[in-house]
Each structure stands twice: as structure tokens, then as C-alpha cells.
Amino acid sequence: MVEALVREFNGRYRIAPLVIATQARVALGDQIGHALGVKTLLVIIGERPGLSVTDSLGIYLTHLPAPGLTDAERNCISNIHPPDGLDYRTAAATAAALISEARKLGRSGVALKDNSRNKVVAGGVLSVE
């Protein structure tokens, strides 16, 4: 997943040092991102044991991470587990699109919508691939 993200970013974003944490929660990223002074944070988390797809990943995006943020201030790209779920390349492209839009909007979470897989078709109707 990290390799796909680096390839998708193609030098557009600096990659902060990777942090590997066990038994952690998504909000740990807010503390780390704030301490590092990052503009936009991605936290990649493996699914908890006992769920239906144990090898699935989720990417949580927070723009301007800071202690005390809520889940409503994050976006999640979930169900990343090829070949049955989202593939790494598509997840990375979605993350890059969300980062770009979060930086334009100045925030993430419920105000930020994923339109990365929408396309305009005949008659101006949007369809999702």
C-alpha cells in the first residue's frame, strides 16, 4: 500500500517518517501529525481480528491533524484488499485525490467528498465506476 501511495504521489508531497504502532487507534495519528507539523495525515490500519475480511486495510485521512479531533473530521478509504476489495492503485489514487481536495477546501471529514471515481457521461449525468 505504501509503495502504491509513493508511486501515485510522484513527488507531489513530502512523505514524513513512517510510524508503526501496534494496538493503536486512528486518533494516534492526530498526535503524531500535529507533533511533526504535517498538513495532511494518512493513517493506514489493518482490520481488527474477528471481522469478515481480516486482511483488509483502511486509510484514514485528516487535514490539519491535531489532538481532540473527531471521526467526523476524517475521511476513510476502506475495504482495501485485492483481489476482492479495492486494489492498492485505486486506493492510492483515491487518497491522492482526497489530499488535493482537502488542501483546496482547507479541511477533511464530512465536508470533503470522494469524487475521484465519478465521471461525466452523455447528458451530463455522473456515474460512479
Short mmCIF file of C-alpha atoms in Angstrom, two decimals:
data_model
loop_
_atom_site.label_atom_id
_atom_site.label_comp_id
_atom_site.label_asym_id
_atom_site.label_seq_id
_atom_site.Cartn_x
_atom_site.Cartn_y
_atom_site.Cartn_z
CA MET A 1 0.00 0.00 0.00
CA VAL A 2 2.79 2.42 0.92
CA GLU A 3 4.56 1.66 -2.35
CA ALA A 4 1.38 2.43 -4.32
CA LEU A 5 0.96 5.73 -2.42
CA VAL A 6 4.54 6.82 -3.10
CA ARG A 7 4.16 5.95 -6.78
CA GLU A 8 0.82 7.83 -7.01
CA PHE A 9 2.15 10.92 -5.21
CA ASN A 10 5.03 11.03 -7.71
CA GLY A 11 6.92 13.67 -5.74
CA ARG A 12 3.92 15.99 -5.24
CA TYR A 13 4.00 15.50 -1.47
CA ARG A 14 6.76 15.03 1.06
CA ILE A 15 6.49 11.77 2.94
CA ALA A 16 7.01 12.16 6.69
CA PRO A 17 8.78 9.40 8.59
CA LEU A 18 6.64 6.28 8.79
CA VAL A 19 5.42 5.36 12.26
CA ILE A 20 4.49 1.77 13.03
CA ALA A 21 2.25 1.29 16.06
CA THR A 22 0.57 -1.81 17.39
CA GLN A 23 -2.68 -1.93 19.34
CA ALA A 24 -3.27 1.72 18.37
CA ARG A 25 -6.30 3.70 17.33
CA VAL A 26 -6.75 6.15 14.44
CA ALA A 27 -6.51 9.20 16.73
CA LEU A 28 -2.85 8.37 17.49
CA GLY A 29 -2.13 9.85 14.07
CA ASP A 30 -3.53 13.21 15.16
CA GLN A 31 -0.94 13.43 17.95
CA ILE A 32 1.92 12.35 15.67
CA GLY A 33 0.86 14.52 12.71
CA HIS A 34 0.47 17.55 14.95
CA ALA A 35 3.89 16.98 16.54
CA LEU A 36 5.50 16.66 13.10
CA GLY A 37 3.65 19.69 11.75
CA VAL A 38 2.21 17.85 8.75
CA LYS A 39 -0.52 19.43 6.68
CA THR A 40 -2.34 16.23 5.77
CA LEU A 41 -2.05 12.88 7.53
CA LEU A 42 -2.72 9.35 6.31
CA VAL A 43 -3.09 6.53 8.82
CA ILE A 44 -3.16 3.03 7.36
CA ILE A 45 -4.78 0.48 9.63
CA GLY A 46 -5.30 -3.25 9.25
CA GLU A 47 -8.71 -4.57 10.18
CA ARG A 48 -9.30 -5.97 13.62
CA PRO A 49 -9.24 -9.75 14.05
CA GLY A 50 -12.69 -11.27 14.02
CA LEU A 51 -14.07 -9.16 11.17
CA SER A 52 -15.19 -10.86 7.96
CA VAL A 53 -12.11 -9.75 5.97
CA THR A 54 -9.06 -9.93 8.21
CA ASP A 55 -6.54 -8.87 5.55
CA SER A 56 -8.34 -5.63 4.66
CA LEU A 57 -6.79 -2.18 5.14
CA GLY A 58 -8.32 1.21 5.77
CA ILE A 59 -6.71 4.60 5.10
CA TYR A 60 -7.82 7.45 7.35
CA LEU A 61 -7.10 10.96 6.07
CA THR A 62 -7.02 14.00 8.33
CA HIS A 63 -6.23 17.50 7.11
CA LEU A 64 -4.52 19.67 9.74
CA PRO A 65 -4.30 16.92 12.35
CA ALA A 66 -4.48 18.00 15.99
CA PRO A 67 -5.29 16.33 19.30
CA GLY A 68 -9.00 16.16 20.06
CA LEU A 69 -10.37 15.82 16.52
CA THR A 70 -13.36 13.54 15.98
CA ASP A 71 -14.08 10.91 13.35
CA ALA A 72 -16.31 13.48 11.60
CA GLU A 73 -13.10 15.36 10.74
CA ARG A 74 -11.52 12.39 8.95
CA ASN A 75 -12.16 10.55 5.71
CA CYS A 76 -11.82 6.81 5.34
CA ILE A 77 -10.94 4.72 2.32
CA SER A 78 -11.92 1.22 3.37
CA ASN A 79 -12.17 -2.32 2.07
CA ILE A 80 -8.67 -2.30 0.59
CA HIS A 81 -7.86 -5.95 -0.07
CA PRO A 82 -7.17 -7.08 -3.61
CA PRO A 83 -8.42 -9.00 -5.48
CA ASP A 84 -11.88 -8.95 -3.85
CA GLY A 85 -11.85 -5.40 -2.49
CA LEU A 86 -10.30 -2.13 -3.55
CA ASP A 87 -6.87 -2.59 -5.15
CA TYR A 88 -3.83 -0.66 -3.91
CA ARG A 89 -3.51 1.51 -7.03
CA THR A 90 -7.13 2.67 -6.84
CA ALA A 91 -6.88 3.28 -3.10
CA ALA A 92 -3.72 5.35 -3.65
CA ALA A 93 -5.38 7.37 -6.43
CA THR A 94 -8.39 7.98 -4.17
CA ALA A 95 -6.10 9.11 -1.34
CA ALA A 96 -4.22 11.49 -3.66
CA ALA A 97 -7.49 13.00 -4.92
CA LEU A 98 -8.77 13.46 -1.36
CA ILE A 99 -5.49 15.09 -0.27
CA SER A 100 -5.68 17.52 -3.18
CA GLU A 101 -9.30 18.43 -2.41
CA ALA A 102 -8.68 18.66 1.36
CA ARG A 103 -5.90 21.15 0.73
CA LYS A 104 -8.14 23.24 -1.53
CA LEU A 105 -11.05 23.09 0.91
CA GLY A 106 -8.89 23.56 4.00
CA ARG A 107 -10.47 20.64 5.84
CA SER A 108 -11.30 16.95 5.74
CA GLY A 109 -14.14 14.84 7.07
CA VAL A 110 -17.82 15.26 6.36
CA ALA A 111 -17.18 18.42 4.32
CA LEU A 112 -14.89 16.51 1.92
CA LYS A 113 -16.48 14.13 -0.59
CA ASP A 114 -14.70 11.47 -2.65
CA ASN A 115 -15.40 12.27 -6.28
CA SER A 116 -12.30 10.54 -7.61
CA ARG A 117 -14.22 7.73 -9.31
CA ASN A 118 -17.01 9.86 -10.76
CA LYS A 119 -17.07 10.66 -14.43
CA VAL A 120 -19.30 12.69 -16.68
CA VAL A 121 -21.24 10.68 -19.24
CA ALA A 122 -23.56 11.68 -22.06
CA GLY A 123 -26.20 14.16 -20.97
CA GLY A 124 -24.10 15.45 -18.07
CA VAL A 125 -25.10 12.65 -15.69
CA LEU A 126 -22.47 11.46 -13.24
CA SER A 127 -21.78 7.79 -12.90
CA VAL A 128 -19.58 6.01 -10.40
CA GLU A 129 -17.21 3.37 -11.73
#
